Tab-separated table of C-alpha atoms and ligand atoms in Angstrom:
chain	number	residue	atom	x	y	z
A	368	MET	CA	22.590	-14.374	27.248
A	369	LYS	CA	19.715	-14.326	24.766
A	370	LYS	CA	16.208	-14.987	26.052
A	371	ARG	CA	14.644	-17.952	24.263
A	372	ILE	CA	11.035	-16.826	24.529
A	373	GLY	CA	8.246	-16.490	21.988
A	374	ILE	CA	7.720	-12.991	20.663
A	375	LYS	CA	4.735	-10.908	21.789
A	376	GLU	CA	1.780	-9.992	19.555
A	377	VAL	CA	2.586	-6.271	19.893
A	378	TYR	CA	5.523	-4.278	21.307
A	379	THR	CA	5.579	-0.624	22.435
A	380	LEU	CA	8.108	2.199	22.710
A	381	ALA	CA	8.603	1.220	26.386
A	382	ASP	CA	9.631	-2.270	25.206
A	383	LEU	CA	12.071	-0.738	22.723
A	384	GLU	CA	13.602	1.389	25.464
A	385	SER	CA	14.436	-1.688	27.555
A	386	TRP	CA	15.070	-3.981	24.579
A	387	HIS	CA	16.776	-7.336	24.992
A	388	ASP	CA	17.955	-9.824	22.399
A	389	PHE	CA	15.729	-12.553	21.097
A	390	ASP	CA	16.702	-15.784	19.438
A	391	PRO	CA	16.425	-15.407	16.509
A	392	PRO	CA	16.694	-11.605	16.948
A	393	ILE	CA	13.832	-9.297	16.005
A	394	GLY	CA	15.363	-7.244	13.195
A	395	LEU	CA	12.266	-6.160	11.295
A	396	GLY	CA	8.839	-4.831	12.174
A	397	VAL	CA	5.812	-2.734	11.362
A	398	PHE	CA	4.941	0.561	13.082
A	399	GLY	CA	1.269	1.530	13.245
A	400	ASP	CA	-1.443	2.974	15.462
A	401	PRO	CA	-3.439	0.731	15.562
A	402	VAL	CA	-1.241	-2.166	14.433
A	403	GLU	CA	-2.886	-5.280	15.910
A	404	HIS	CA	-4.627	-6.039	12.583
A	405	SER	CA	-1.404	-6.074	10.532
A	406	LEU	CA	-0.866	-9.264	8.523
A	407	SER	CA	2.743	-8.360	7.703
A	408	PRO	CA	4.345	-10.433	10.530
A	409	GLN	CA	2.857	-13.726	9.361
A	410	MET	CA	3.822	-13.027	5.743
A	411	GLN	CA	7.365	-11.795	6.473
A	412	ASN	CA	8.129	-14.395	9.168
A	413	ALA	CA	7.179	-17.167	6.724
A	414	ALA	CA	9.567	-15.646	4.155
A	415	LEU	CA	12.401	-15.296	6.711
A	416	LYS	CA	12.007	-18.900	7.835
A	417	HIS	CA	11.831	-20.225	4.275
A	418	CYS	CA	14.987	-18.310	3.285
A	419	LYS	CA	16.769	-19.471	6.480
A	420	ILE	CA	17.403	-15.866	7.535
A	421	GLY	CA	17.896	-15.929	11.322
A	422	MET	CA	15.628	-13.026	12.142
A	423	GLN	CA	12.067	-12.288	13.263
A	424	TYR	CA	9.510	-9.604	12.321
A	425	ALA	CA	7.219	-8.022	14.960
A	426	ARG	CA	4.396	-5.481	15.385
A	427	PHE	CA	5.066	-2.168	17.178
A	428	HIS	CA	2.236	0.012	18.449
A	429	ILE	CA	3.758	3.485	18.124
A	430	SER	CA	1.733	6.693	18.537
A	431	PRO	CA	2.349	9.640	16.162
A	432	ASP	CA	4.058	11.587	18.985
A	433	ASP	CA	6.540	8.748	19.577
A	434	LEU	CA	7.469	8.065	15.945
A	435	GLY	CA	10.746	10.028	15.998
A	436	LYS	CA	11.925	8.406	19.231
A	437	ALA	CA	10.959	4.922	18.069
A	438	LEU	CA	12.792	5.312	14.742
A	439	GLU	CA	15.944	6.509	16.506
A	440	ARG	CA	15.743	3.461	18.767
A	441	MET	CA	15.551	1.210	15.672
A	442	ARG	CA	18.694	2.872	14.351
A	443	GLU	CA	20.526	2.335	17.683
A	444	LEU	CA	19.389	-1.280	17.894
A	445	LYS	CA	20.611	-1.872	14.305
A	446	PHE	CA	17.276	-3.113	12.988
A	447	VAL	CA	17.393	-4.096	9.294
A	448	GLY	CA	14.160	-2.441	8.256
A	449	LEU	CA	10.570	-1.502	8.893
A	450	ASN	CA	7.148	-1.206	7.351
A	451	LEU	CA	5.001	1.804	8.158
A	452	THR	CA	1.239	1.766	8.224
A	453	LEU	CA	-1.362	4.375	9.211
A	454	PRO	CA	-0.802	7.038	10.482
A	455	HIS	CA	2.988	7.136	9.977
A	456	LYS	CA	3.498	7.040	6.208
A	457	VAL	CA	3.620	10.809	5.732
A	458	ALA	CA	5.360	11.908	8.954
A	459	ALA	CA	8.188	9.355	8.550
A	460	ARG	CA	9.351	11.135	5.374
A	461	GLU	CA	10.840	13.920	7.479
A	462	LEU	CA	12.634	11.500	9.804
A	463	VAL	CA	14.687	9.388	7.389
A	464	ASP	CA	17.967	10.301	5.679
A	465	ARG	CA	16.941	9.615	2.060
A	466	ILE	CA	13.760	8.820	0.124
A	467	ASP	CA	13.307	7.012	-3.213
A	468	ASP	CA	11.654	8.805	-6.154
A	469	ASP	CA	8.234	7.192	-5.619
A	470	GLY	CA	8.255	8.186	-1.943
A	471	LYS	CA	9.138	11.773	-2.870
A	472	GLN	CA	6.422	12.066	-5.502
A	473	ILE	CA	3.744	10.357	-3.405
A	474	GLY	CA	4.704	12.263	-0.268
A	475	ALA	CA	4.603	9.097	1.844
A	476	ILE	CA	6.806	6.061	2.577
A	477	ASN	CA	5.822	2.558	3.682
A	478	VAL	CA	9.253	0.879	3.889
A	479	ILE	CA	12.494	1.844	5.651
A	480	LYS	CA	15.846	0.145	5.168
A	481	ILE	CA	18.454	0.738	7.873
A	482	GLY	CA	22.147	0.253	7.153
A	483	ASN	CA	25.429	1.914	8.174
A	484	GLY	CA	23.467	4.051	10.608
A	485	LYS	CA	21.370	5.555	7.789
A	486	MET	CA	17.645	5.202	7.162
A	487	ARG	CA	16.328	5.091	3.588
A	488	GLY	CA	12.625	5.426	2.845
A	489	PHE	CA	10.726	3.754	-0.017
A	490	ASN	CA	7.167	3.479	-1.247
A	491	THR	CA	6.238	0.038	-2.618
A	492	ASP	CA	2.439	0.527	-2.757
A	493	GLY	CA	2.294	1.580	-6.430
A	494	ARG	CA	4.521	-1.218	-7.715
A	495	GLY	CA	2.717	-3.696	-5.468
A	496	PHE	CA	-0.572	-2.539	-6.972
A	497	ALA	CA	0.705	-2.959	-10.561
A	498	ARG	CA	1.844	-6.518	-9.812
A	499	ALA	CA	-1.496	-7.275	-8.132
A	500	ILE	CA	-3.479	-6.072	-11.168
A	501	ARG	CA	-1.333	-8.157	-13.503
A	502	GLU	CA	-1.861	-11.195	-11.315
A	503	GLU	CA	-5.607	-10.747	-10.709
A	504	PHE	CA	-6.688	-9.734	-14.221
A	505	SER	CA	-3.736	-10.661	-16.506
A	506	VAL	CA	-3.449	-7.099	-17.828
A	507	ASP	CA	-0.912	-4.288	-17.646
A	508	LEU	CA	-1.854	-0.827	-16.422
A	509	ARG	CA	-0.697	0.732	-19.695
A	510	ASP	CA	-3.633	-0.890	-21.514
A	511	LEU	CA	-6.285	0.373	-19.112
A	512	LYS	CA	-8.669	3.256	-18.545
A	513	VAL	CA	-8.599	3.595	-14.774
A	514	LEU	CA	-11.062	5.218	-12.357
A	515	ILE	CA	-9.592	5.665	-8.858
A	516	LEU	CA	-11.831	6.376	-5.863
A	517	GLY	CA	-9.860	8.444	-3.325
A	518	ALA	CA	-6.905	10.844	-3.327
A	519	GLY	CA	-5.116	9.878	-0.072
A	520	GLY	CA	-1.793	8.062	0.318
A	521	ALA	CA	-2.811	4.800	-1.374
A	522	ALA	CA	-4.592	6.607	-4.212
A	523	ARG	CA	-1.543	8.827	-4.822
A	524	ALA	CA	0.719	5.747	-5.075
A	525	ILE	CA	-1.701	3.990	-7.427
A	526	ALA	CA	-2.307	7.077	-9.569
A	527	LEU	CA	1.444	7.694	-9.950
A	528	GLU	CA	1.991	4.071	-10.994
A	529	CYS	CA	-0.831	4.322	-13.568
A	530	ALA	CA	0.642	7.593	-14.877
A	531	LYS	CA	4.199	6.202	-15.081
A	532	SER	CA	2.838	3.133	-16.907
A	533	GLN	CA	1.236	5.498	-19.439
A	534	CYS	CA	-2.224	4.073	-18.822
A	535	GLU	CA	-4.767	5.000	-21.496
A	536	ARG	CA	-6.869	7.144	-19.205
A	537	LEU	CA	-6.879	8.133	-15.517
A	538	VAL	CA	-9.835	9.574	-13.606
A	539	ILE	CA	-9.654	10.507	-9.924
A	540	ALA	CA	-12.871	10.775	-7.889
A	541	ASN	CA	-12.537	12.186	-4.404
A	542	GLY	CA	-14.919	13.460	-1.720
A	543	THR	CA	-12.812	16.596	-1.295
A	544	PHE	CA	-12.772	17.479	-4.979
A	545	GLU	CA	-9.837	19.941	-4.709
A	546	LYS	CA	-7.587	17.163	-3.373
A	547	GLY	CA	-8.393	14.993	-6.420
A	548	GLU	CA	-7.803	18.001	-8.671
A	549	ARG	CA	-4.400	18.672	-7.069
A	550	LEU	CA	-3.391	15.038	-7.605
A	551	ALA	CA	-4.434	15.192	-11.273
A	552	GLN	CA	-2.436	18.425	-11.748
A	553	LYS	CA	0.686	16.800	-10.296
A	554	LEU	CA	0.394	13.959	-12.838
A	555	ARG	CA	-0.404	16.163	-15.851
A	556	ARG	CA	3.151	15.925	-17.274
A	557	PHE	CA	2.751	12.138	-17.756
A	558	PHE	CA	-0.244	12.666	-20.046
A	559	GLU	CA	1.195	15.266	-22.386
A	560	GLY	CA	2.658	12.736	-24.835
A	561	PRO	CA	1.331	11.774	-28.250
A	562	LYS	CA	-1.050	9.033	-27.031
A	563	VAL	CA	-4.509	10.186	-28.138
A	564	PHE	CA	-7.744	8.960	-26.640
A	565	GLY	CA	-11.215	9.751	-28.051
A	566	PRO	CA	-13.439	12.629	-26.994
A	567	VAL	CA	-12.935	12.325	-23.198
A	568	PRO	CA	-9.838	13.767	-21.455
A	569	ARG	CA	-7.026	11.306	-20.664
A	570	LEU	CA	-6.577	12.762	-17.183
A	571	GLN	CA	-9.405	14.167	-15.107
A	572	ALA	CA	-10.565	14.771	-11.528
A	573	ILE	CA	-14.293	14.365	-10.923
A	574	PRO	CA	-16.606	15.085	-7.974
A	575	TRP	CA	-17.864	12.230	-5.767
A	576	GLU	CA	-21.310	12.120	-7.427
A	577	GLU	CA	-23.437	9.354	-8.863
A	578	SER	CA	-23.967	11.108	-12.194
A	579	ALA	CA	-20.204	11.619	-12.609
A	580	PHE	CA	-19.529	7.946	-11.762
A	581	GLN	CA	-22.183	6.827	-14.250
A	582	PHE	CA	-20.590	8.744	-17.105
A	583	GLN	CA	-17.040	7.651	-16.248
A	584	ILE	CA	-17.848	3.952	-15.822
A	585	ALA	CA	-18.751	3.791	-19.514
A	586	ASN	CA	-15.230	5.071	-20.260
A	587	ALA	CA	-13.336	2.901	-17.761
A	588	ASP	CA	-11.923	-0.647	-17.683
A	589	LEU	CA	-10.661	-0.726	-14.098
A	590	VAL	CA	-12.287	0.790	-10.990
A	591	VAL	CA	-10.085	0.979	-7.882
A	592	ASN	CA	-11.280	1.719	-4.364
A	593	ALA	CA	-8.493	3.532	-2.496
A	594	THR	CA	-10.742	4.843	0.284
A	595	PRO	CA	-11.424	3.080	3.603
A	596	VAL	CA	-15.121	2.710	2.663
A	597	GLY	CA	-15.862	-0.980	3.177
A	598	LEU	CA	-13.332	-1.457	5.959
A	599	ASN	CA	-15.819	-1.398	8.825
A	600	ARG	CA	-18.578	-3.903	9.402
A	601	GLY	CA	-21.836	-2.541	7.931
A	602	ASP	CA	-20.081	-0.177	5.490
A	603	PRO	CA	-21.757	0.066	2.085
A	604	SER	CA	-19.885	-0.401	-1.179
A	605	PRO	CA	-18.225	2.931	-2.126
A	606	ILE	CA	-19.971	2.611	-5.490
A	607	SER	CA	-23.348	0.957	-5.949
A	608	SER	CA	-23.729	-2.224	-8.020
A	609	ARG	CA	-26.300	-0.301	-10.142
A	610	LEU	CA	-23.483	1.862	-11.463
A	611	LEU	CA	-21.075	-0.981	-12.202
A	612	ALA	CA	-21.110	-2.937	-15.475
A	613	PRO	CA	-20.033	-6.406	-16.624
A	614	HIS	CA	-17.103	-5.119	-18.720
A	615	LEU	CA	-15.291	-3.807	-15.618
A	616	MET	CA	-12.410	-5.072	-13.553
A	617	VAL	CA	-12.960	-3.887	-9.974
A	618	TYR	CA	-10.121	-3.764	-7.433
A	619	ASP	CA	-10.671	-2.943	-3.766
A	620	THR	CA	-7.425	-2.037	-1.960
A	621	ILE	CA	-9.093	-3.030	1.316
A	622	TYR	CA	-7.860	-6.508	2.168
A	623	SER	CA	-9.932	-9.192	3.702
A	624	SER	CA	-10.256	-12.963	3.651
A	625	ALA	CA	-13.983	-12.442	2.994
A	626	ARG	CA	-15.491	-10.542	0.055
A	627	THR	CA	-15.483	-6.752	0.570
A	628	PRO	CA	-18.693	-4.733	-0.085
A	629	LEU	CA	-17.199	-3.473	-3.389
A	630	GLN	CA	-16.301	-7.006	-4.461
A	631	SER	CA	-19.893	-8.081	-3.737
A	632	ALA	CA	-21.217	-5.130	-5.746
A	633	ALA	CA	-18.933	-6.085	-8.654
A	634	LEU	CA	-20.147	-9.668	-8.558
A	635	GLU	CA	-23.783	-8.502	-8.511
A	636	ALA	CA	-23.102	-6.391	-11.604
A	637	GLY	CA	-21.480	-9.336	-13.416
A	638	ALA	CA	-18.011	-7.719	-13.251
A	639	ARG	CA	-14.724	-9.263	-12.144
A	640	GLY	CA	-13.556	-8.215	-8.679
A	641	ALA	CA	-10.589	-8.708	-6.359
A	642	ASN	CA	-9.505	-7.316	-3.000
A	643	GLY	CA	-6.266	-5.860	-1.632
A	644	LEU	CA	-4.712	-9.085	-0.332
A	645	SER	CA	-2.735	-9.374	-3.579
A	646	MET	CA	-1.493	-5.762	-3.225
A	647	LEU	CA	-0.537	-6.435	0.390
A	648	LEU	CA	1.383	-9.511	-0.742
A	649	HIS	CA	3.274	-7.764	-3.539
A	650	GLN	CA	4.122	-4.589	-1.609
A	651	GLY	CA	5.443	-6.903	1.160
A	652	ALA	CA	7.489	-8.937	-1.322
A	653	LEU	CA	9.003	-5.719	-2.675
A	654	ALA	CA	9.901	-4.668	0.891
A	655	PHE	CA	11.634	-8.034	1.451
A	656	GLU	CA	13.582	-7.489	-1.778
A	657	ILE	CA	14.672	-4.012	-0.600
A	658	TRP	CA	15.847	-5.312	2.798
A	659	PHE	CA	17.681	-8.411	1.588
A	660	GLU	CA	18.469	-7.660	-2.067
A	661	ARG	CA	17.173	-11.072	-3.105
A	662	THR	CA	13.978	-12.401	-4.659
A	663	ALA	CA	11.116	-12.837	-2.195
A	664	PRO	CA	9.578	-16.326	-1.832
A	665	ILE	CA	6.237	-15.087	-3.085
A	666	GLU	CA	4.323	-18.389	-2.886
A	667	VAL	CA	5.440	-18.945	0.725
A	668	MET	CA	4.305	-15.409	1.604
A	669	ARG	CA	0.990	-15.897	-0.181
A	670	ALA	CA	0.334	-19.158	1.662
A	671	ALA	CA	0.867	-17.337	4.998
A	672	LEU	CA	-1.965	-14.897	4.284
A	673	PRO	CA	-5.623	-15.703	5.064
B	1771	NAP	P1	-5.863	8.203	3.567
B	1771	NAP	O1	-4.571	8.793	3.141
B	1771	NAP	O2	-6.447	8.566	4.882
B	1771	NAP	O3	-6.938	8.591	2.423
B	1771	NAP	C1	-8.289	8.260	2.542
B	1771	NAP	C2	-9.051	8.646	1.260
B	1771	NAP	O4	-10.360	8.096	1.374
B	1771	NAP	C3	-9.209	10.139	1.063
B	1771	NAP	O5	-9.154	10.396	-0.306
B	1771	NAP	C4	-10.626	10.412	1.620
B	1771	NAP	O6	-11.298	11.481	0.967
B	1771	NAP	C5	-11.330	9.113	1.254
B	1771	NAP	N1	-12.458	8.824	2.145
B	1771	NAP	C6	-12.409	8.613	3.477
B	1771	NAP	N2	-13.645	8.356	3.942
B	1771	NAP	C7	-14.488	8.426	2.894
B	1771	NAP	C8	-15.888	8.272	2.732
B	1771	NAP	N3	-16.661	7.954	3.766
B	1771	NAP	N4	-16.426	8.414	1.501
B	1771	NAP	C9	-15.636	8.710	0.434
B	1771	NAP	N5	-14.299	8.884	0.523
B	1771	NAP	C10	-13.730	8.732	1.731
B	1771	NAP	O7	-5.820	6.612	3.549
B	1771	NAP	P2	-4.873	5.662	2.628
B	1771	NAP	O8	-3.593	5.423	3.307
B	1771	NAP	O9	-4.860	6.190	1.253
B	1771	NAP	O10	-5.694	4.290	2.699
B	1771	NAP	C11	-6.868	4.098	1.956
B	1771	NAP	C12	-7.201	2.619	1.875
B	1771	NAP	O11	-6.193	1.939	1.161
B	1771	NAP	C13	-7.309	1.927	3.248
B	1771	NAP	O12	-8.544	1.276	3.308
B	1771	NAP	C14	-6.192	0.899	3.245
B	1771	NAP	O13	-6.626	-0.328	3.813
B	1771	NAP	C15	-5.935	0.693	1.773
B	1771	NAP	N6	-4.532	0.281	1.509
B	1771	NAP	C16	-4.305	-1.006	1.142
B	1771	NAP	C17	-3.013	-1.439	0.879
B	1771	NAP	C18	-2.768	-2.873	0.473
B	1771	NAP	O14	-1.616	-3.287	0.455
B	1771	NAP	N7	-3.783	-3.626	0.117
B	1771	NAP	C19	-1.932	-0.538	0.982
B	1771	NAP	C20	-2.201	0.780	1.351
B	1771	NAP	C21	-3.507	1.173	1.619
B	1771	NAP	P3	-11.138	13.025	1.443
B	1771	NAP	O15	-9.876	13.508	0.799
B	1771	NAP	O16	-12.368	13.674	0.916
B	1771	NAP	O17	-11.061	12.994	2.944
């Protein structure tokens, strides 16, 4: 007999180990540590309801040590799929049966589809980012000179998408310079074609320094923050408004219903700015499409976000 009770805000591995059916069943979820902040349930549950799919989506607080056990439990319970957020995106690669090309190249996955007892991993961050940029600024990545701040998981997904789109120019600025350099090296093959671009290199890693930012801003159209700087209350903008310029499009991958520090800096400099809510929306819509092989109700999902 199914229990007709409302679902909890957050479940744990202990809950999974003594799992019971819900009505409608919980067949999808997000694993994270922490996970309480995740906006995915409201977005995906709105989509499920709209599409009359009898299933619910829930949050699971899973520690890194429990990831393997929790994924196996999902397989046994015949879940349809999962999202992964920090800190599981890299470790989960080793625990699934197959990974899509983006996931392999980025070295991280954020979506799992479970079917016939097999788990397939995907990375939808890069494609979600490309759709977000098109929506926010009405431009395609291929027409842009892009400066990315960061070289972690999100930056790697974004940089790969820019490279695959044959963007005009790609510059990676990272605190740990060598990490930015390694990312640029991995993408070098995408920039060896005939597209020629002025006196500055088409692909470059730069140190996290004001003078380097200043020079690059003059040769950039789009600045992307793919670091967590701006996430915590009181954080500064990762790049000062003094260094920004009115010609720029500025995208902060941090999502918030309020303006992020980088968005405020962009506004102060007379530039256009947007935050990561649109990327969150589009990477979530792509996940829905992977799970159900049908178009996601994007406007319903958007309306469910703050
Ligand atoms: P990650 O893998 O931990 O990478 C963090 C990056 O930020 C690293 O390059 C790190 O540089 C840099 N960094 C950290 N603290 C810094 C500081 N104080 N100053 C300068 N650089 C700093 O994290 P991630 O998964 O890429 O996530 C990054 C951001 O992307 C998060 O804020 C997340 O919210 C956002 N994100 C948004 C979406 C969306 O859908 N909107 C999706 C994915 C991620 P070092 O290499 O020097 O340590």
